[in-house]
Short mmCIF file of C-alpha atoms in Angstrom, two decimals:
data_model
loop_
_atom_site.label_atom_id
_atom_site.label_comp_id
_atom_site.label_asym_id
_atom_site.label_seq_id
_atom_site.Cartn_x
_atom_site.Cartn_y
_atom_site.Cartn_z
CA MET A 251 49.70 1.35 5.81
CA ASN A 252 50.02 1.56 9.52
CA ASP A 253 46.69 -0.13 10.08
CA ASP A 254 47.08 -3.11 7.78
CA LYS A 255 49.97 -4.53 9.75
CA ALA A 256 48.82 -8.04 9.02
CA VAL A 257 48.96 -10.97 6.70
CA ASP A 258 46.37 -12.21 4.22
CA ASP A 259 44.96 -15.67 4.86
CA ASN A 260 45.51 -16.67 1.22
CA THR A 261 48.75 -18.28 0.17
CA THR A 262 50.35 -17.86 -3.22
CA ASP A 263 48.74 -19.56 -6.18
CA ASP A 264 52.06 -20.24 -7.88
CA LYS A 265 52.52 -23.71 -9.30
CA PRO A 266 55.23 -25.86 -7.73
CA THR A 267 58.63 -25.07 -9.17
CA GLU A 268 61.44 -27.44 -9.90
CA ALA A 269 63.99 -27.06 -7.13
CA PRO A 270 67.63 -27.81 -7.76
CA ILE A 271 69.17 -30.52 -5.64
CA THR A 272 71.64 -29.26 -3.06
CA GLY A 273 75.02 -30.75 -2.35
CA ASP A 274 73.72 -33.25 0.20
CA GLY A 275 70.95 -34.52 -2.07
CA THR A 276 68.10 -32.64 -0.41
CA ARG A 277 65.71 -30.06 -1.77
CA HIS A 278 66.46 -26.37 -1.57
CA ARG A 279 66.28 -25.36 2.09
CA VAL A 280 64.78 -22.01 3.07
CA VAL A 281 65.14 -20.84 6.66
CA ILE A 282 62.97 -17.99 7.91
CA ILE A 283 63.85 -16.24 11.17
CA GLY A 284 60.82 -14.64 12.82
CA SER A 285 57.07 -15.23 13.00
CA GLY A 286 55.90 -11.65 12.53
CA PHE A 287 54.38 -10.13 9.43
CA GLY A 288 57.49 -10.71 7.32
CA GLY A 289 58.14 -14.23 8.55
CA LEU A 290 54.58 -15.48 8.23
CA THR A 291 54.14 -13.89 4.82
CA ALA A 292 57.34 -15.51 3.56
CA ALA A 293 56.30 -18.94 4.81
CA ARG A 294 52.89 -18.68 3.16
CA GLN A 295 54.34 -17.45 -0.11
CA LEU A 296 56.49 -20.61 -0.26
CA ALA A 297 53.62 -22.98 0.57
CA LYS A 298 53.50 -24.43 -2.95
CA ALA A 299 57.15 -24.07 -3.85
CA ASP A 300 59.26 -27.21 -4.18
CA VAL A 301 61.42 -26.28 -1.19
CA ASP A 302 61.77 -27.26 2.45
CA VAL A 303 60.88 -24.33 4.71
CA THR A 304 61.91 -23.97 8.35
CA VAL A 305 60.50 -21.12 10.42
CA ILE A 306 62.51 -20.38 13.56
CA ALA A 307 60.48 -18.32 16.03
CA ARG A 308 61.03 -17.30 19.63
CA THR A 309 57.29 -17.42 20.37
CA THR A 310 54.67 -20.04 19.60
CA HIS A 311 52.39 -17.49 17.95
CA HIS A 312 52.13 -14.94 15.20
CA LEU A 313 51.43 -11.58 16.84
CA PHE A 314 49.12 -8.95 15.36
CA GLN A 315 51.06 -6.19 17.09
CA PRO A 316 48.88 -3.18 16.11
CA LEU A 317 46.15 -4.35 18.50
CA LEU A 318 48.35 -5.00 21.52
CA TYR A 319 47.14 -1.79 23.13
CA GLN A 320 43.58 -3.19 23.06
CA VAL A 321 44.77 -6.24 24.99
CA ALA A 322 46.50 -3.94 27.48
CA THR A 323 43.29 -1.97 28.02
CA GLY A 324 40.88 -4.91 28.20
CA LEU A 325 39.06 -4.55 24.88
CA ILE A 326 40.05 -7.93 23.43
CA SER A 327 41.87 -11.05 24.55
CA GLU A 328 45.42 -11.97 23.62
CA GLY A 329 44.29 -15.13 21.81
CA GLN A 330 42.40 -13.08 19.24
CA ILE A 331 45.58 -11.39 18.00
CA ALA A 332 48.08 -14.19 18.60
CA PRO A 333 47.08 -17.39 16.76
CA ALA A 334 49.34 -20.40 17.23
CA LEU A 335 51.94 -20.43 14.48
CA ARG A 336 51.89 -24.21 14.09
CA VAL A 337 48.11 -24.17 13.65
CA VAL A 338 48.27 -21.39 11.07
CA LEU A 339 50.86 -23.33 9.04
CA ARG A 340 49.62 -26.85 9.74
CA LYS A 341 48.40 -27.45 6.17
CA GLN A 342 51.77 -26.54 4.65
CA GLY A 343 53.44 -29.90 4.35
CA ASN A 344 56.76 -28.40 3.30
CA THR A 345 57.03 -26.19 6.40
CA THR A 346 58.54 -26.99 9.80
CA VAL A 347 58.35 -24.72 12.84
CA VAL A 348 61.27 -24.63 15.29
CA LEU A 349 60.74 -22.83 18.59
CA GLY A 350 63.81 -21.06 19.94
CA GLU A 351 65.83 -17.87 20.22
CA VAL A 352 68.34 -17.49 17.38
CA GLU A 353 71.80 -17.11 18.86
CA THR A 354 74.06 -17.38 15.83
CA ILE A 355 73.86 -16.93 12.07
CA ASP A 356 76.88 -18.47 10.34
CA LEU A 357 77.00 -17.26 6.74
CA GLU A 358 80.09 -19.28 5.85
CA ARG A 359 78.66 -22.59 7.08
CA ARG A 360 75.15 -21.54 6.03
CA SER A 361 73.58 -22.47 9.32
CA VAL A 362 71.44 -20.94 12.06
CA THR A 363 71.81 -21.93 15.71
CA SER A 364 68.83 -21.47 18.04
CA ARG A 365 68.23 -22.29 21.69
CA LEU A 366 65.12 -23.33 23.61
CA LEU A 367 65.95 -23.56 27.32
CA GLU A 368 69.05 -25.79 27.27
CA ARG A 369 68.30 -27.45 23.93
CA VAL A 370 70.40 -26.16 21.03
CA THR A 371 69.27 -26.67 17.43
CA GLU A 372 71.36 -26.09 14.32
CA THR A 373 69.50 -25.61 11.04
CA SER A 374 71.22 -25.48 7.64
CA PHE A 375 69.98 -23.30 4.81
CA ASP A 376 70.45 -22.60 1.13
CA SER A 377 68.40 -19.40 1.31
CA LEU A 378 67.82 -17.33 4.42
CA ILE A 379 65.15 -14.72 5.17
CA VAL A 380 65.86 -12.74 8.34
CA ALA A 381 62.64 -11.16 9.61
CA ALA A 382 63.64 -10.86 13.25
CA GLY A 383 61.86 -7.56 13.84
CA ALA A 384 62.69 -5.00 16.50
CA ASP A 385 62.49 -4.54 20.24
CA GLN A 386 61.66 -1.56 22.42
CA SER A 387 64.40 1.07 22.66
CA TYR A 388 65.01 3.15 25.78
CA PHE A 389 67.76 5.19 24.13
CA GLY A 390 70.49 3.85 26.39
CA ASN A 391 68.37 3.91 29.56
CA ASP A 392 67.45 0.24 29.72
CA GLN A 393 66.80 0.54 33.46
CA PHE A 394 63.59 2.39 32.56
CA ALA A 395 62.08 -0.92 31.39
CA GLU A 396 61.50 -1.98 35.00
CA TYR A 397 59.26 1.03 35.62
CA ALA A 398 57.76 1.65 32.17
CA PRO A 399 57.15 -1.50 30.09
CA GLY A 400 57.00 -1.18 26.33
CA LEU A 401 54.30 -2.66 24.15
CA LYS A 402 55.93 -5.18 21.82
CA THR A 403 54.81 -8.57 23.16
CA ILE A 404 51.84 -10.34 24.74
CA ASP A 405 53.75 -10.33 28.03
CA ASP A 406 54.07 -6.54 27.79
CA ALA A 407 50.35 -6.09 27.15
CA LEU A 408 49.28 -8.33 30.03
CA GLU A 409 51.75 -6.69 32.39
CA LEU A 410 50.49 -3.23 31.47
CA ARG A 411 46.88 -4.31 31.93
CA GLY A 412 47.77 -5.50 35.40
CA ARG A 413 49.59 -2.27 36.20
CA ILE A 414 46.80 -0.02 34.91
CA LEU A 415 43.94 -1.79 36.68
CA GLY A 416 46.12 -2.47 39.72
CA ALA A 417 46.71 1.27 40.12
CA PHE A 418 42.97 1.86 40.45
CA GLU A 419 42.69 -0.95 43.00
CA GLN A 420 45.54 0.44 45.10
CA ALA A 421 44.07 3.93 44.97
CA GLU A 422 40.73 2.57 46.24
CA LEU A 423 42.49 1.34 49.38
CA SER A 424 44.55 4.45 50.03
CA ASP A 425 43.63 7.24 52.47
CA ASP A 426 46.58 9.45 51.44
CA PRO A 427 45.55 12.12 48.88
CA ASP A 428 49.09 12.39 47.51
CA GLU A 429 49.37 8.65 47.06
CA ARG A 430 45.99 8.52 45.36
CA ALA A 431 47.03 11.26 42.97
CA ARG A 432 50.22 9.39 42.11
CA LEU A 433 48.32 6.13 41.55
CA LEU A 434 45.70 7.81 39.38
CA THR A 435 48.27 9.53 37.17
CA PHE A 436 49.11 7.54 34.03
CA VAL A 437 52.01 8.63 31.83
CA VAL A 438 52.52 7.43 28.24
CA VAL A 439 55.96 8.26 26.85
CA GLY A 440 55.97 8.64 23.07
CA ALA A 441 53.33 10.40 20.95
CA GLY A 442 53.51 8.12 17.93
CA ALA A 443 50.63 5.89 16.86
CA THR A 444 51.05 3.40 19.72
CA GLY A 445 51.34 6.10 22.36
CA VAL A 446 48.34 8.03 21.05
CA GLU A 447 46.19 4.88 20.89
CA MET A 448 47.28 3.79 24.36
CA ALA A 449 46.67 7.18 25.98
CA GLY A 450 43.26 7.46 24.37
CA GLN A 451 42.16 4.04 25.60
CA ILE A 452 43.39 4.59 29.17
CA ALA A 453 41.39 7.82 29.25
CA GLU A 454 38.27 6.08 27.94
CA MET A 455 38.67 3.25 30.42
CA ALA A 456 38.91 5.69 33.32
CA THR A 457 36.07 7.98 32.28
CA LYS A 458 33.65 5.44 30.77
CA THR A 459 34.29 1.79 31.63
CA LEU A 460 35.29 2.17 35.29
CA ARG A 461 33.02 5.09 36.10
CA GLY A 462 30.97 4.31 39.20
CA SER A 463 32.79 1.01 39.85
CA PHE A 464 34.64 2.20 42.97
CA ARG A 465 33.39 3.63 46.27
CA ASN A 466 36.37 5.57 47.60
CA ILE A 467 37.76 7.04 44.37
CA ASP A 468 36.37 8.58 41.20
CA PRO A 469 38.20 7.10 38.18
CA THR A 470 37.06 10.04 36.05
CA GLU A 471 39.44 12.25 38.04
CA SER A 472 42.45 10.30 36.73
CA ARG A 473 45.20 12.12 34.85
CA VAL A 474 46.45 10.67 31.57
CA ILE A 475 49.60 12.40 30.34
CA LEU A 476 51.04 11.89 26.85
CA LEU A 477 54.52 13.33 26.52
CA ASP A 478 57.15 13.36 23.82
CA ALA A 479 60.37 15.22 23.00
CA ALA A 480 58.95 15.91 19.52
CA PRO A 481 57.05 19.15 18.81
CA ALA A 482 53.87 17.43 17.57
CA VAL A 483 51.58 14.46 18.11
CA LEU A 484 51.86 11.83 15.36
CA PRO A 485 54.74 13.63 13.58
CA PRO A 486 54.65 11.47 10.39
CA TYR A 487 51.08 12.54 9.68
CA GLY A 488 51.84 16.23 9.28
CA GLY A 489 50.36 19.45 10.58
CA LYS A 490 46.61 19.20 10.02
CA LEU A 491 46.14 15.60 11.13
CA SER A 492 48.52 16.04 14.04
CA ARG A 493 46.56 19.03 15.27
CA ARG A 494 43.25 17.19 14.90
CA ALA A 495 44.58 14.22 16.82
CA ALA A 496 45.86 16.45 19.60
CA LYS A 497 42.54 18.30 19.79
CA ARG A 498 40.56 15.06 20.08
CA LEU A 499 42.89 13.67 22.73
CA ALA A 500 42.57 16.86 24.75
CA LYS A 501 38.77 16.68 24.44
CA ASN A 502 38.93 13.17 25.94
CA GLY A 503 40.96 14.44 28.89
CA VAL A 504 44.49 13.51 27.80
CA GLU A 505 47.14 16.06 28.83
CA ILE A 506 49.66 16.51 26.00
CA GLN A 507 53.16 17.65 26.93
CA LEU A 508 55.47 18.10 23.93
CA GLY A 509 59.13 19.05 23.84
CA ALA A 510 59.54 17.03 27.04
CA MET A 511 62.35 14.49 27.34
CA VAL A 512 62.45 11.82 30.05
CA VAL A 513 65.83 11.95 31.80
CA ASP A 514 65.19 9.81 34.87
CA MET A 515 62.64 7.39 36.22
CA ASP A 516 61.84 5.36 39.32
CA TYR A 517 58.96 3.36 40.71
CA HIS A 518 57.03 6.41 41.90
CA GLY A 519 57.52 8.78 38.97
CA LEU A 520 59.75 10.29 36.31
CA VAL A 521 61.86 13.37 35.69
CA VAL A 522 61.24 15.38 32.53
CA LYS A 523 63.50 17.95 30.88
CA ASP A 524 61.67 20.67 28.94
CA GLN A 525 62.94 22.57 25.92
CA ASP A 526 64.12 25.48 28.06
CA GLY A 527 66.45 23.14 29.95
CA THR A 528 64.48 23.06 33.18
CA THR A 529 63.60 19.75 34.80
CA ARG A 530 60.49 18.77 36.67
CA ARG A 531 59.12 15.64 38.27
CA ILE A 532 55.82 13.90 37.55
CA GLU A 533 54.55 11.59 40.27
CA SER A 534 53.12 8.50 38.60
CA GLN A 535 53.25 4.81 39.43
CA CYS A 536 51.89 3.50 36.11
CA LYS A 537 53.99 4.45 33.09
CA VAL A 538 54.01 3.15 29.51
CA TRP A 539 56.96 3.45 27.12
CA SER A 540 56.31 3.75 23.37
CA ALA A 541 59.07 6.17 22.36
CA GLY A 542 61.40 4.13 20.17
CA VAL A 543 62.48 0.82 18.67
CA SER A 544 65.78 -1.00 18.42
CA ALA A 545 66.59 -3.49 15.68
CA SER A 546 67.37 -7.11 16.47
CA PRO A 547 71.00 -7.78 17.47
CA LEU A 548 71.15 -10.32 14.63
CA GLY A 549 71.84 -7.35 12.38
CA ARG A 550 75.24 -6.91 14.01
CA GLN A 551 76.11 -10.52 13.27
CA LEU A 552 75.28 -10.05 9.61
CA ALA A 553 77.37 -6.87 9.52
CA GLU A 554 80.39 -8.51 11.14
CA GLN A 555 80.37 -11.44 8.71
CA SER A 556 79.44 -9.70 5.46
CA GLY A 557 80.67 -6.13 5.90
CA VAL A 558 77.19 -4.70 5.34
CA GLU A 559 76.55 -1.38 7.05
CA LEU A 560 74.07 -0.69 9.86
CA ASP A 561 72.14 2.50 10.48
CA ARG A 562 71.91 4.28 13.83
CA ALA A 563 69.06 2.02 14.96
CA GLY A 564 71.02 -1.14 14.12
CA ARG A 565 69.08 -1.91 10.96
CA VAL A 566 70.83 -3.57 8.03
CA LYS A 567 71.47 -1.40 4.96
CA VAL A 568 70.52 -4.05 2.42
CA GLY A 569 71.08 -3.87 -1.31
CA ALA A 570 68.44 -3.07 -3.91
CA ASP A 571 67.35 -6.73 -3.84
CA LEU A 572 67.12 -6.78 0.01
CA THR A 573 70.22 -8.98 0.36
CA VAL A 574 73.39 -8.44 2.38
CA THR A 575 76.75 -7.78 0.76
CA GLY A 576 78.12 -10.81 -1.08
CA GLN A 577 75.22 -13.04 -0.04
CA PRO A 578 72.64 -13.18 -2.87
CA ASN A 579 70.53 -15.74 -1.00
CA VAL A 580 70.45 -13.98 2.38
CA PHE A 581 67.52 -11.55 2.58
CA VAL A 582 66.64 -9.12 5.35
CA VAL A 583 63.05 -7.87 5.57
CA GLY A 584 60.81 -6.02 8.00
CA ASP A 585 61.97 -3.84 10.85
CA LEU A 586 65.53 -5.14 10.53
CA MET A 587 66.05 -3.81 6.99
CA ALA A 588 67.04 -0.23 6.28
CA VAL A 589 65.72 0.93 2.91
CA GLU A 590 65.20 4.61 2.14
CA GLY A 591 61.52 5.46 1.94
CA VAL A 592 60.34 2.25 3.61
CA PRO A 593 58.97 2.86 7.11
CA GLY A 594 59.20 0.31 9.90
CA MET A 595 55.61 -0.82 9.49
CA ALA A 596 53.95 -4.07 8.59
CA GLN A 597 53.46 -3.26 4.93
CA GLY A 598 57.19 -2.90 4.51
CA ALA A 599 57.68 -6.34 6.05
CA ILE A 600 54.91 -7.94 4.00
CA GLN A 601 56.05 -6.48 0.69
CA GLY A 602 59.69 -7.26 1.48
CA ALA A 603 58.83 -10.88 2.25
CA LYS A 604 56.89 -11.24 -0.99
CA TYR A 605 59.82 -9.80 -2.94
CA ALA A 606 62.33 -12.13 -1.25
CA THR A 607 60.26 -15.28 -1.83
CA ALA A 608 59.67 -14.31 -5.45
CA ALA A 609 63.44 -13.96 -5.88
CA ILE A 610 63.99 -17.38 -4.31
CA ARG A 611 61.43 -19.01 -6.62
CA ALA A 612 63.01 -17.29 -9.61
CA GLY A 613 66.39 -18.65 -8.53
CA LEU A 614 64.97 -22.16 -8.43
CA ARG A 615 64.09 -21.70 -12.10
CA GLY A 616 67.67 -20.72 -12.87
CA ALA A 617 67.40 -16.91 -12.79
CA ASP A 618 70.63 -15.01 -12.22
CA PRO A 619 70.56 -12.99 -8.94
CA ALA A 620 72.32 -10.16 -10.79
CA SER A 621 69.24 -9.74 -13.00
CA ARG A 622 66.82 -9.08 -10.14
CA LYS A 623 64.74 -5.93 -10.38
CA PRO A 624 65.19 -3.61 -7.39
CA PHE A 625 62.66 -3.83 -4.58
CA SER A 626 59.94 -1.21 -4.97
CA TYR A 627 57.79 -0.22 -2.00
CA TRP A 628 54.14 0.72 -2.45
CA ASP A 629 53.14 3.13 0.30
CA LYS A 630 49.52 2.32 1.09
CA GLY A 631 49.27 5.01 3.75
CA SER A 632 48.87 5.19 7.50
CA MET A 633 46.02 5.15 9.98
CA ALA A 634 45.83 5.63 13.73
CA THR A 635 42.82 5.51 16.02
CA ILE A 636 42.47 8.32 18.55
CA ALA A 637 39.38 7.33 20.48
CA ARG A 638 35.97 5.76 20.01
CA PHE A 639 34.55 6.95 16.65
CA SER A 640 37.70 8.94 15.86
CA ALA A 641 40.83 8.18 13.82
CA VAL A 642 43.18 9.86 11.34
CA ALA A 643 44.23 8.57 7.92
CA LYS A 644 46.79 9.62 5.33
CA ILE A 645 46.66 7.84 1.97
CA PRO A 646 49.24 8.77 -0.72
CA ILE A 647 47.97 9.38 -4.25
CA PRO A 648 49.99 7.11 -6.59
CA GLY A 649 52.22 8.93 -9.01
CA THR A 650 52.07 12.20 -7.10
CA SER A 651 53.55 13.74 -3.99
CA ARG A 652 50.10 14.46 -2.60
CA SER A 653 48.02 12.51 -0.11
CA ILE A 654 44.38 12.16 0.83
CA GLU A 655 43.97 13.14 4.47
CA PHE A 656 40.83 12.66 6.52
CA SER A 657 39.85 12.08 10.11
CA GLY A 658 36.87 11.40 12.36
CA PHE A 659 34.20 8.73 12.05
CA VAL A 660 34.90 7.70 8.44
CA ALA A 661 38.59 7.19 9.19
CA TRP A 662 37.64 5.20 12.29
CA LEU A 663 35.38 2.88 10.27
CA GLY A 664 38.18 2.36 7.76
CA TRP A 665 40.60 1.58 10.57
CA LEU A 666 38.19 -1.00 12.05
CA PHE A 667 37.53 -2.64 8.69
CA LEU A 668 41.18 -3.03 7.75
CA HIS A 669 42.24 -4.37 11.13
CA LEU A 670 39.38 -6.85 11.11
CA LEU A 671 40.15 -7.90 7.54
CA TYR A 672 43.78 -8.67 8.25
CA LEU A 673 43.35 -10.61 11.48
CA VAL A 674 44.35 -14.24 10.95
CA GLY A 675 41.45 -16.68 11.11
CA PHE A 676 37.68 -16.32 10.76
CA ARG A 677 36.99 -17.08 14.41
CA ASN A 678 39.38 -14.35 15.56
CA ARG A 679 37.68 -11.89 13.24
CA PHE A 680 34.22 -12.84 14.48
CA THR A 681 35.02 -12.72 18.20
CA THR A 682 36.89 -9.44 17.79
CA LEU A 683 33.91 -7.95 15.94
CA VAL A 684 31.60 -9.05 18.77
CA ASP A 685 33.89 -7.58 21.44
CA TRP A 686 34.19 -4.32 19.51
CA PHE A 687 30.42 -4.10 19.08
CA PHE A 688 29.72 -4.33 22.80
CA ALA A 689 32.69 -2.15 23.74
CA PHE A 690 31.70 0.66 21.38
CA THR A 691 27.96 0.51 22.06
CA SER A 692 27.90 -0.17 25.81
CA ARG A 693 31.46 0.98 26.69
CA SER A 694 32.03 -2.30 28.52
CA ARG A 695 35.23 -4.34 28.27
CA THR A 696 35.34 -8.10 28.51
CA GLN A 697 39.02 -8.55 29.41
CA LEU A 698 39.55 -6.85 32.76
CA ALA A 699 40.92 -9.82 34.74
CA ILE A 700 44.41 -9.30 36.16
CA THR A 701 46.80 -11.34 38.31
CA GLU A 702 49.87 -10.55 40.38
CA GLN A 703 51.97 -12.76 38.14
CA GLN A 704 51.24 -10.55 35.16
CA VAL A 705 52.64 -7.55 37.00
CA PHE A 706 55.63 -9.08 38.75
CA ALA A 707 56.66 -11.97 36.48
CA ARG A 708 59.23 -9.92 34.55
CA ASN A 709 61.21 -9.03 37.68
CA ALA A 710 60.83 -12.52 39.16
CA ILE A 711 62.23 -14.15 36.02
CA GLY A 712 65.11 -11.68 36.03
CA VAL A 713 65.96 -12.57 39.61
CA LEU A 714 65.87 -16.29 38.85
CA ASP A 715 68.12 -15.84 35.85
CA SER A 716 70.60 -13.82 37.88
CA LEU A 717 70.72 -16.62 40.46
CA GLY A 718 71.31 -19.25 37.80
CA ARG A 719 68.11 -21.10 38.62
CA PRO A 720 66.42 -22.84 35.65
CA ARG A 721 62.94 -21.65 34.84
CA GLU A 722 59.99 -23.94 35.42
CA GLY A 723 59.90 -26.76 32.93
CA SER A 724 63.58 -26.48 31.99
CA GLN A 725 66.43 -28.84 32.69
CA PRO A 726 69.03 -27.84 35.29
CA ASP A 727 71.98 -26.00 33.84
CA GLU A 728 75.12 -27.72 35.03
CA ARG A 729 77.16 -24.64 34.17
CA ALA A 730 75.24 -22.48 36.66
CA PRO A 731 75.65 -22.92 40.43
CA ARG A 732 72.60 -23.93 42.41
CA VAL A 733 70.74 -21.19 44.19
CA GLU A 734 71.54 -22.62 47.58
CA GLU A 735 75.24 -22.69 46.80
CA ARG A 736 75.25 -19.08 45.63
CA GLN A 737 73.41 -17.90 48.71
CA SER A 738 75.89 -19.60 50.99
CA ALA A 739 78.94 -18.43 49.07
#
């Protein structure tokens, strides 16, 4: 379900299996690309298998993405939802973690090439699990990212926290009513679960947490606008739950604008096109983008080498056993796989990873890949929190086309319980529970510190990259001209 986007702490209880010896005399080598729900689940499922596992990740942590919006709005710290991957897997003696961005997958040579700064690493595999996930999509308007960050990474969350709180600070110093109005107008683009949760928390922060904290402005007068080109809030949940969510958001002061498509954006605002074709401008400095996702570009590499098809979002149309065409030991799971009826949520990644690792273990015992049973997805439902003490839930009834739908306090308690249960590590669960207790009883937030670097680091790094200057801690790139030389050229 949407809320249990997480991974159990328990690894598989399977007994070690006899692994066939590969051509170079080593054990069967499994390479996993990605450290998200699919990647971490796959690594844990192979903890007791007689294989050598290599996890290639572009971050040092496993990210519990469903709670990123709480980091962005100061409810919890980033460490509570992003445990160090090496620490999580430290007891798995058969597992190695390689930090780096995957640049190339070579199916013919059975190798994966990754890069960390200027260091290139090539890793060979006998079985491959690609769980590379997805990035934010701006539907061809990538320039919007400069003005409206998405919410896919820790960097995104910290940057948004700086932008949100920074807007209040700037408004406090302004004597211009128009400027104040622009600074105190927050726009969230996308009325899916992330957008709804983000808009609700910004509204609560303005009206509850920051109330009375300023002398020249009243944070309760802030505008929080949630807009989407779709005709409803939380479209996957259906009519009744969508209407309840919209009603609760409106009660909390969120302005909902549906049938509104963003067609242009700059630092000071955005241009929206309504259903009747008219355009209008909304003045807003702080904007959040949660309107779409784009699959990892690694999908295109797999398509070019294997002939497998991609869908419109760039996801790989895998076979019934989650493999690519002609490659029975190359699995694609998570947001990168396109399987009818499987949404791009954590449960799809978790179940896909379990299926792929079970197929690998069966292969070690001599099972024929052609005899694999098709992957079957168990839809456990979806949950989304709207505000304090309010959430919506939709739980399918197995064997029927019906679902159990409920909302309000009970759904909110269920949402809290499941998110707490699936956080990785007891300490993270405990500290999150403590933070939630004080936040929901006193309406205080413990993580309201911001820095300029959080807000401006993205653009600064982009400028450095464009100049060919190595980032801090990296080795000079001899292929790139020095900054001084470029400036004088």
